[in-house]
Short mmCIF file of C-alpha atoms and ligand atoms in Angstrom, two decimals:
data_model
loop_
_atom_site.label_atom_id
_atom_site.label_comp_id
_atom_site.label_asym_id
_atom_site.label_seq_id
_atom_site.Cartn_x
_atom_site.Cartn_y
_atom_site.Cartn_z
CA UNK G 1 -12.31 30.75 27.52
CA UNK G 2 -14.82 30.12 24.79
CA UNK G 3 -14.09 33.56 23.39
CA UNK G 4 -10.39 32.74 22.97
CA UNK G 5 -10.34 32.11 19.26
CA UNK G 6 -12.53 35.16 18.42
CA UNK G 7 -10.46 37.42 20.70
CA UNK G 8 -7.31 36.38 18.90
CA UNK G 9 -8.23 38.00 15.67
CA UNK G 10 -9.47 41.38 16.65
CA UNK G 11 -6.22 43.14 15.89
CA UNK G 12 -6.63 42.43 12.16
CA UNK G 13 -3.03 42.05 10.96
CA UNK G 14 -2.82 38.66 9.18
CA UNK G 15 -5.68 37.28 11.28
CA UNK G 16 -5.46 34.04 9.33
CA UNK G 17 -1.89 33.34 10.44
CA UNK G 18 -2.76 34.08 14.03
CA UNK G 19 -5.63 31.60 14.02
CA UNK G 20 -3.58 29.05 12.15
CA UNK G 21 -0.98 29.18 14.94
CA UNK G 22 -3.73 29.17 17.58
CA UNK G 23 -5.22 25.90 16.33
CA UNK G 24 -1.84 24.29 15.59
CA UNK G 25 -0.56 24.85 19.16
CA UNK G 26 0.03 21.72 21.22
CA UNK G 27 0.98 23.08 24.59
CA UNK G 28 -1.33 24.14 26.09
CA UNK G 29 -3.95 22.78 23.65
CA UNK G 30 -6.22 25.44 22.23
CA UNK G 31 -9.87 25.96 23.06
CA UNK G 32 -11.81 24.23 20.27
CA UNK G 33 -15.21 25.62 21.29
CA UNK G 34 -15.49 27.90 18.21
CA UNK G 35 -14.94 25.06 15.78
CA UNK G 36 -18.06 24.18 13.83
CA UNK G 37 -18.93 20.45 13.79
CA UNK G 38 -21.32 19.85 10.90
CA UNK G 39 -21.78 16.23 12.02
CA UNK G 40 -23.64 17.48 15.07
CA UNK G 41 -24.87 20.88 14.14
CA UNK G 42 -28.28 22.05 13.09
CA UNK G 43 -29.03 25.09 10.90
CA UNK G 44 -28.52 28.33 12.83
CA UNK G 45 -27.75 31.96 11.97
CA UNK G 46 -24.26 30.81 10.83
CA UNK G 47 -25.00 27.34 9.44
CA UNK G 48 -27.43 27.35 6.57
CA UNK G 49 -29.33 24.43 5.12
CA UNK G 50 -28.14 23.91 1.53
CA UNK G 51 -30.46 23.10 -1.31
CA UNK G 52 -29.20 20.25 -3.49
CA UNK G 53 -30.63 18.86 -6.71
CA UNK G 54 -31.78 15.29 -5.95
CA UNK G 55 -33.13 14.92 -9.50
CA UNK G 56 -29.66 15.35 -10.94
CA UNK G 57 -28.46 11.96 -9.62
CA UNK G 58 -30.69 8.85 -9.39
CA UNK G 59 -30.46 6.66 -6.25
CA UNK G 60 -28.89 3.95 -8.38
CA UNK G 61 -26.23 6.27 -9.81
CA UNK G 62 -25.42 7.49 -6.31
CA UNK G 63 -25.18 3.97 -4.93
CA UNK G 64 -22.84 2.84 -7.77
CA UNK G 65 -20.20 5.28 -6.45
CA UNK G 66 -20.99 4.48 -2.83
CA UNK G 67 -23.21 7.44 -2.02
CA UNK G 68 -26.51 7.66 -0.16
CA UNK G 69 -29.54 8.99 -2.10
CA UNK G 70 -29.03 12.73 -2.55
CA UNK G 71 -32.20 13.56 -0.64
CA UNK G 72 -30.65 12.02 2.48
CA UNK G 73 -27.43 14.02 2.31
CA UNK G 74 -26.84 16.53 5.15
CA UNK G 75 -25.59 19.54 3.25
CA UNK G 76 -24.85 22.97 4.68
CA UNK G 77 -23.71 26.40 3.64
CA UNK G 78 -22.01 28.99 5.79
CA UNK G 79 -23.28 32.54 6.33
CA UNK G 80 -20.90 34.97 4.59
CA UNK G 81 -19.40 32.30 2.27
CA UNK G 82 -21.62 32.08 -0.83
CA UNK G 83 -20.71 29.06 -2.97
CA UNK G 84 -19.23 27.07 -0.08
CA UNK G 85 -20.93 23.73 0.64
CA UNK G 86 -20.24 21.18 3.31
CA UNK G 87 -21.70 17.68 3.01
CA UNK G 88 -21.45 15.65 6.17
CA UNK G 89 -20.35 12.14 5.19
CA UNK G 90 -22.78 11.25 2.36
CA UNK G 91 -21.26 7.77 1.83
CA UNK G 92 -23.25 4.61 2.28
CA UNK G 93 -22.16 2.58 5.25
CA UNK G 94 -19.49 0.10 4.22
CA UNK G 95 -18.30 1.97 1.14
CA UNK G 96 -15.49 3.99 2.81
CA UNK G 97 -13.06 1.01 2.62
CA UNK G 98 -13.27 0.95 -1.22
CA UNK G 99 -12.39 4.66 -1.52
CA UNK G 100 -9.75 4.43 1.22
CA UNK G 101 -8.11 1.48 -0.55
CA UNK G 102 -8.09 3.40 -3.80
CA UNK G 103 -6.34 6.35 -2.05
CA UNK G 104 -3.71 4.15 -0.30
CA UNK G 105 -3.15 1.27 -2.65
CA UNK G 106 -4.29 2.23 -6.19
CA UNK G 107 -3.83 5.97 -6.78
CA UNK G 108 -0.18 6.07 -5.62
CA UNK G 109 0.69 3.60 -8.40
CA UNK G 110 2.30 4.62 -11.64
CA UNK G 111 1.71 6.47 -13.89
CA UNK G 112 0.47 8.78 -11.15
CA UNK G 113 3.15 10.99 -9.56
CA UNK G 114 4.05 11.22 -5.87
CA UNK G 115 6.54 13.01 -3.61
CA UNK G 116 8.74 9.88 -3.38
CA UNK G 117 9.39 10.11 -7.13
CA UNK G 118 11.31 13.33 -6.54
CA UNK G 119 14.28 11.43 -5.12
CA UNK G 120 13.66 7.78 -5.89
CA UNK G 121 13.71 5.86 -9.16
CA UNK G 122 10.45 4.60 -10.76
CA UNK G 123 11.34 1.02 -9.94
CA UNK G 124 11.71 1.91 -6.24
CA UNK G 125 8.31 3.65 -6.07
CA UNK G 126 6.29 1.37 -8.28
CA UNK G 127 4.95 -0.83 -5.50
CA UNK G 128 4.51 1.44 -2.50
CA UNK G 129 1.66 -0.67 -1.06
CA UNK G 130 3.42 -3.96 -1.52
CA UNK G 131 6.60 -2.66 0.15
CA UNK G 132 4.66 -1.17 3.08
CA UNK G 133 1.95 -3.75 3.92
CA UNK G 134 4.18 -5.96 6.02
CA UNK G 135 6.00 -3.14 7.78
CA UNK G 136 2.71 -1.56 8.80
CA UNK G 137 1.63 -4.72 10.64
CA UNK G 138 4.63 -4.33 12.97
CA UNK G 139 3.95 -1.99 15.93
CA UNK G 140 5.15 1.52 15.26
CA UNK G 141 8.30 2.49 17.09
CA UNK G 142 9.78 -0.97 16.89
CA UNK G 143 10.91 -0.52 13.32
CA UNK G 144 12.98 1.90 11.27
CA UNK G 145 12.88 3.26 8.65
CA UNK G 146 9.24 4.10 8.16
CA UNK G 147 7.43 2.37 5.30
CA UNK G 148 7.04 4.10 1.96
CA UNK G 149 3.29 4.51 2.61
CA UNK G 150 4.12 6.39 5.85
CA UNK G 151 6.50 8.66 3.84
CA UNK G 152 3.95 9.34 1.17
CA UNK G 153 2.85 13.01 1.31
CA UNK G 154 1.13 13.73 -1.98
CA UNK G 155 0.01 12.07 -5.18
CA UNK G 156 -1.17 13.91 -8.30
CA UNK G 157 -3.65 12.59 -10.89
CA UNK G 158 -4.65 13.64 -14.43
CA UNK G 159 -2.97 16.92 -15.24
CA UNK G 160 -0.09 16.61 -12.75
CA UNK G 161 0.40 19.82 -10.75
CA UNK G 162 3.88 21.23 -11.00
CA UNK G 163 4.81 22.49 -7.57
CA UNK G 164 7.71 24.60 -8.87
CA UNK G 165 5.88 26.52 -11.57
CA UNK G 166 2.52 26.24 -9.92
CA UNK G 167 0.94 25.30 -13.24
CA UNK G 168 -0.69 22.40 -14.99
CA UNK G 169 0.38 21.66 -18.56
CA UNK G 170 -0.77 19.63 -21.59
CA UNK G 171 2.42 17.65 -21.70
CA UNK G 172 2.31 16.27 -18.19
CA UNK G 173 -0.96 14.40 -18.18
CA UNK G 174 -2.03 10.81 -17.56
CA UNK G 175 -5.54 9.29 -17.51
CA UNK G 176 -7.66 10.51 -14.57
CA UNK G 177 -9.02 7.50 -12.59
CA UNK G 178 -12.47 6.63 -13.98
CA UNK G 179 -14.00 5.72 -10.59
CA UNK G 180 -12.95 9.07 -9.02
CA UNK G 181 -14.19 10.88 -12.11
CA UNK G 182 -17.62 9.24 -11.65
CA UNK G 183 -17.78 10.05 -7.94
CA UNK G 184 -16.84 13.66 -8.67
CA UNK G 185 -19.45 13.97 -11.44
CA UNK G 186 -22.22 12.72 -9.19
CA UNK G 187 -21.32 14.95 -6.27
CA UNK G 188 -20.93 18.12 -8.36
CA UNK G 189 -24.15 17.38 -10.34
CA UNK G 190 -26.10 17.12 -7.08
CA UNK G 191 -24.57 20.43 -6.00
CA UNK G 192 -25.74 22.24 -9.11
CA UNK G 193 -22.68 21.90 -11.37
CA UNK G 194 -23.71 19.51 -14.18
CA UNK G 195 -20.92 18.77 -16.70
CA UNK G 196 -18.06 19.06 -14.14
CA UNK G 197 -15.03 17.34 -15.67
CA UNK G 198 -12.53 15.96 -13.16
CA UNK G 199 -9.16 16.67 -14.81
CA UNK G 200 -6.67 16.96 -11.97
CA UNK G 201 -6.44 15.49 -8.49
CA UNK G 202 -4.18 16.12 -5.53
CA UNK G 203 -4.12 13.65 -2.69
CA UNK G 204 -2.59 14.89 0.56
CA UNK G 205 -1.45 12.35 3.16
CA UNK G 206 -1.24 13.68 6.72
CA UNK G 207 0.35 12.16 9.80
CA UNK G 208 -0.91 13.25 13.25
CA UNK G 209 1.58 16.19 13.37
CA UNK G 210 1.19 17.38 9.75
CA UNK G 211 -0.55 20.55 8.60
CA UNK G 212 -1.25 22.34 5.36
CA UNK G 213 -0.31 25.94 5.08
CA UNK G 214 -2.44 28.93 4.18
CA UNK G 215 -3.09 29.09 0.43
CA UNK G 216 -5.48 29.78 -2.46
CA UNK G 217 -6.02 27.25 -5.29
CA UNK G 218 -5.86 29.49 -8.34
CA UNK G 219 -3.74 27.47 -10.84
CA UNK G 220 -6.79 26.05 -12.57
CA UNK G 221 -7.67 28.07 -15.64
CA UNK G 222 -11.45 28.06 -15.22
CA UNK G 223 -12.42 29.36 -11.76
CA UNK G 224 -16.12 29.09 -12.57
CA UNK G 225 -15.79 25.29 -11.93
CA UNK G 226 -16.01 24.13 -8.30
CA UNK G 227 -13.18 22.61 -6.31
CA UNK G 228 -14.20 19.38 -4.63
CA UNK G 229 -12.56 17.98 -1.52
CA UNK G 230 -13.13 14.84 0.49
CA UNK G 231 -11.40 13.27 3.45
CA UNK G 232 -10.82 9.91 5.11
CA UNK G 233 -9.27 8.70 8.33
CA UNK G 234 -8.37 11.04 11.16
CA UNK G 235 -10.28 14.29 11.59
CA UNK G 236 -8.85 17.75 10.97
CA UNK G 237 -9.54 21.36 11.54
CA UNK G 238 -10.14 23.25 8.29
CA UNK G 239 -9.88 27.06 8.24
CA UNK G 240 -11.79 28.92 5.58
CA UNK G 241 -10.86 32.58 5.28
CA UNK G 242 -11.54 35.45 2.94
CA UNK G 243 -9.87 36.93 -0.06
CA UNK G 244 -7.31 38.73 2.18
CA UNK G 245 -5.05 37.36 4.87
CA UNK G 246 -6.50 39.94 7.33
CA UNK G 247 -9.91 38.30 7.02
CA UNK G 248 -10.38 36.06 10.07
CA UNK G 249 -11.15 32.46 9.01
CA UNK G 250 -13.98 30.23 10.17
CA UNK G 251 -12.88 26.94 11.75
CA UNK G 252 -14.68 23.66 11.13
CA UNK G 253 -14.01 19.97 11.67
CA UNK G 254 -13.58 17.70 8.74
CA UNK G 255 -14.28 14.05 9.62
CA UNK G 256 -13.89 10.85 7.59
CA UNK G 257 -16.23 10.85 4.59
CA UNK G 258 -16.97 14.59 4.75
CA UNK G 259 -17.00 16.54 1.49
CA UNK G 260 -16.60 20.24 0.66
CA UNK G 261 -17.27 22.19 -2.45
CA UNK G 262 -15.72 25.61 -3.05
CA UNK G 263 -17.40 27.48 -5.84
CA UNK G 264 -18.50 30.91 -6.92
CA UNK G 265 -17.36 33.60 -4.50
CA UNK G 266 -15.79 30.92 -2.24
CA UNK G 267 -13.69 29.33 -5.03
CA UNK G 268 -10.64 31.55 -4.44
CA UNK G 269 -10.68 32.03 -0.66
CA UNK G 270 -7.69 31.42 1.57
CA UNK G 271 -7.80 28.12 3.46
CA UNK G 272 -5.55 25.84 5.46
CA UNK G 273 -5.42 22.74 7.68
CA UNK G 274 -3.59 23.66 10.88
CA UNK G 275 -4.24 20.44 12.77
CA UNK G 276 -5.03 16.78 12.58
CA UNK G 277 -7.11 15.36 15.46
CA UNK G 278 -8.11 11.85 16.51
CA UNK G 279 -11.40 10.82 14.89
CA UNK G 280 -14.18 10.98 17.49
CA UNK G 281 -16.13 7.89 18.43
CA UNK G 282 -18.40 6.95 15.49
CA UNK G 283 -15.98 8.39 12.84
CA UNK G 284 -13.15 5.88 13.16
CA UNK G 285 -12.10 3.21 10.69
CA UNK G 286 -13.41 0.48 12.95
CA UNK G 287 -16.94 1.88 12.26
CA UNK G 288 -16.51 1.37 8.58
CA UNK G 289 -16.11 -2.34 8.13
CA UNK G 290 -16.04 -3.33 4.52
CA UNK G 291 -19.14 -4.34 2.76
CA UNK G 292 -20.93 -5.55 5.90
CA UNK G 293 -23.85 -3.41 4.93
CA UNK G 294 -23.35 -2.94 1.22
CA UNK G 295 -25.87 -4.98 -0.74
CA UNK G 296 -24.47 -7.22 -3.44
CA UNK G 297 -22.78 -4.98 -6.02
CA UNK G 298 -25.28 -3.75 -8.52
CA UNK G 299 -24.64 -3.59 -12.27
CA UNK G 300 -22.26 -0.81 -13.16
CA UNK G 301 -21.03 -0.28 -9.60
CA UNK G 302 -17.59 1.24 -9.31
CA UNK G 303 -17.42 0.30 -5.65
CA UNK G 304 -15.84 -3.14 -5.19
CA UNK G 305 -15.33 -5.20 -2.11
CA UNK G 306 -11.96 -4.94 -0.22
CA UNK G 307 -10.12 -7.96 1.06
CA UNK G 308 -9.77 -8.35 4.81
CA UNK G 309 -6.02 -8.29 4.43
CA UNK G 310 -6.01 -4.95 2.59
CA UNK G 311 -8.44 -3.42 5.00
CA UNK G 312 -6.21 -4.42 7.92
CA UNK G 313 -3.40 -2.47 6.41
CA UNK G 314 -5.65 0.52 5.74
CA UNK G 315 -7.04 0.65 9.30
CA UNK G 316 -3.53 0.44 10.77
CA UNK G 317 -2.31 3.30 8.56
CA UNK G 318 -5.37 5.44 9.34
CA UNK G 319 -4.98 5.00 13.10
CA UNK G 320 -2.63 8.02 12.87
CA UNK G 321 -3.25 9.40 9.40
CA UNK G 322 -5.63 11.38 7.27
CA UNK G 323 -6.04 11.42 3.50
CA UNK G 324 -7.60 14.33 1.61
CA UNK G 325 -8.46 14.31 -2.06
CA UNK G 326 -9.12 17.50 -3.98
CA UNK G 327 -10.53 17.20 -7.47
CA UNK G 328 -10.24 20.02 -9.93
CA UNK G 329 -11.43 20.91 -13.41
CA UNK G 330 -8.49 22.72 -14.99
CA UNK G 331 -9.85 23.87 -18.34
CA UNK G 332 -13.21 25.36 -19.23
CA UNK G 333 -15.17 23.88 -22.15
CA UNK G 334 -13.16 24.35 -25.33
CA UNK G 335 -10.30 25.97 -23.42
CA UNK G 336 -6.66 24.91 -23.93
CA UNK G 337 -3.41 25.72 -22.17
CA UNK G 338 -1.57 28.89 -23.05
CA UNK G 339 1.90 28.54 -24.61
CA UNK G 340 3.55 29.92 -21.47
CA UNK G 341 2.22 30.26 -17.90
CA UNK G 342 0.00 33.26 -17.63
CA UNK G 343 1.39 36.42 -15.95
CA UNK G 344 -1.18 36.09 -13.15
CA UNK G 345 0.11 32.69 -12.13
CA UNK G 346 3.69 33.81 -12.19
CA UNK G 347 3.29 37.01 -10.23
CA UNK G 348 0.80 35.78 -7.68
CA UNK G 349 2.33 32.40 -6.93
CA UNK G 350 4.60 33.57 -4.16
CA UNK G 351 1.91 35.40 -2.28
CA UNK G 352 -0.62 32.69 -2.28
CA UNK G 353 1.62 29.69 -1.87
CA UNK G 354 0.52 27.08 0.58
CA UNK G 355 2.81 24.50 1.99
CA UNK G 356 2.64 21.32 3.97
CA UNK G 357 4.61 21.48 7.14
CA UNK G 358 5.51 19.02 9.86
CA UNK G 359 5.02 19.81 13.49
CA UNK G 360 7.23 22.68 14.60
CA UNK G 361 8.23 24.01 11.19
CA UNK G 362 5.76 26.84 11.15
CA UNK G 363 7.40 28.41 14.16
CA UNK G 364 10.89 28.02 12.74
CA UNK G 365 9.72 29.65 9.53
CA UNK G 366 10.95 26.69 7.52
CA UNK G 367 8.96 26.08 4.39
CA UNK G 368 10.25 23.12 2.44
CA UNK G 369 9.11 22.40 -1.02
CA UNK G 370 6.65 19.72 -1.97
CA UNK G 371 9.33 17.85 -3.79
CA UNK G 372 11.35 17.03 -0.74
CA UNK G 373 10.91 13.67 0.75
CA UNK G 374 9.43 13.06 4.10
CA UNK G 375 8.11 16.45 5.01
CA UNK G 376 5.41 16.89 2.40
CA UNK G 377 5.85 20.47 3.06
CA UNK G 378 4.52 22.07 0.11
CA UNK G 379 3.33 24.81 -1.95
CA UNK G 380 -0.16 24.49 -3.31
C1 LIG F 1 -5.47 21.31 -1.11
C2 LIG F 1 -6.24 21.51 0.11
C3 LIG F 1 -7.32 20.55 2.08
C4 LIG F 1 -7.25 19.36 2.95
O1 LIG F 1 -4.94 20.24 -1.38
O2 LIG F 1 -5.39 22.29 -1.91
O3 LIG F 1 -6.63 22.62 0.41
O4 LIG F 1 -8.20 19.20 3.73
N1 LIG F 1 -6.47 20.44 0.91
O5 LIG F 1 -6.30 18.62 2.88
MN1 LIG F 2 -6.44 24.01 -1.26
#
C-alpha cells in the first residue's frame, strides 16, 4: 500500500494530473504515506537541512513581525529542487491570531479586490467581516445563505492580478499592506534574498472541499525574485512538480504557520493543492490563543493584540477553512511594465493556467473562472 502513490506515476503521461487526482480522491481515501511532513521529519536523503542567514534579521526585527529568532527556524530544502525552501512554522507562539485576523478581517477590505467584487457592488462588499461575524456564530447547516466570509475565495493586494489577461499592470495598483511587506522582507532576507520588495499578494481561501489546480506562477516580470507562501488554519497537501507535466510531483503537508519559498530553479515549477485536511493535534487554532505568550508589544511591533470577540470568529471560520497568502515581487529593480502584455504571457497562459475548483469539478472537467462567485475556481 505504501507504494501506491509512487506506483501511480510510472507511466509518465501527465504524471502530475494523475497524482493530483490520487490525492484529491475521497472514496476510498488515498494512502498518505508518501506525503512529507516537515513538522516531524529530520534531514534524510530527500530532506535537506537548509542554511539561512541569521545575521540578516535581528531577533528584535523578527519578533516585531511575530517570528522566532532566525537561528531557531526549522528550514529544509528538498533533494532535486534547488531554490525550494520549506520553513516549518517559524512564528512565535501567540502571533498567529494577528496574521489570521489580518487575512480574514483587514486584507479583504477596500481598496483590495476580491472575488465577490466581480458580481457585487462596492457598497455590498465593503464590510465582509462585519456582515459575517454574527452569521458565523450560528452553527453551520442551520443557516442559509452562507456568510460573505464563507464565500470569499481570493483577495488581491498591491498590483492586482488580472485573472483574464494573466497580467499585472501599472494602472491597477493600490498600496501593499505595510505589515505584510515587513514580514515578507524579514523572511526573504533570512533566506538569502535581501532587498525583496513585496508588490503583489494573492490570498486564497479554501473550504474543506476546495483545491487549487496545477499551475506555474510566471506572470511576474522578474523571475529572479522568490515567491513566498504562507498558510493558516486547516492543513493541506501541496504538490511540487517539475517544469513539465510529465514530471511526477513531490507531496508535502502544509500546516498552519508553515512557509515556503520558491526561487532559482524552483521558481517556475508546476504546483497545486489537491486537498485540504483537518489540522492535526497541535496545529489547530485552539493551540494559538492570542497573545497568551507574547510579551508586551515592543516598540515598532507590527503584531498587535486581537480581541477575544474577533478571535472567536476567526477560530470558527478556520474550523473548516484554510488561508494561503502568496507574496510576489513583480518588477525587478528599475524595471517597468511593458506597454502591452509580453508575447510570452499571452501564448503560455492557457497551458500553465491553474484554477481553483470545488469538490467534484475536476472529474467533470469544469474549470470556472476566478471571477465567478462561490467557486473560487480560478486561473493563476
Ligand atoms: C498560488 C498558490 C498555493 C497554496 O496562489 O499561486 O500556488 O498553498 N497557492 O494555496
Ligand atoms: Mn502558485
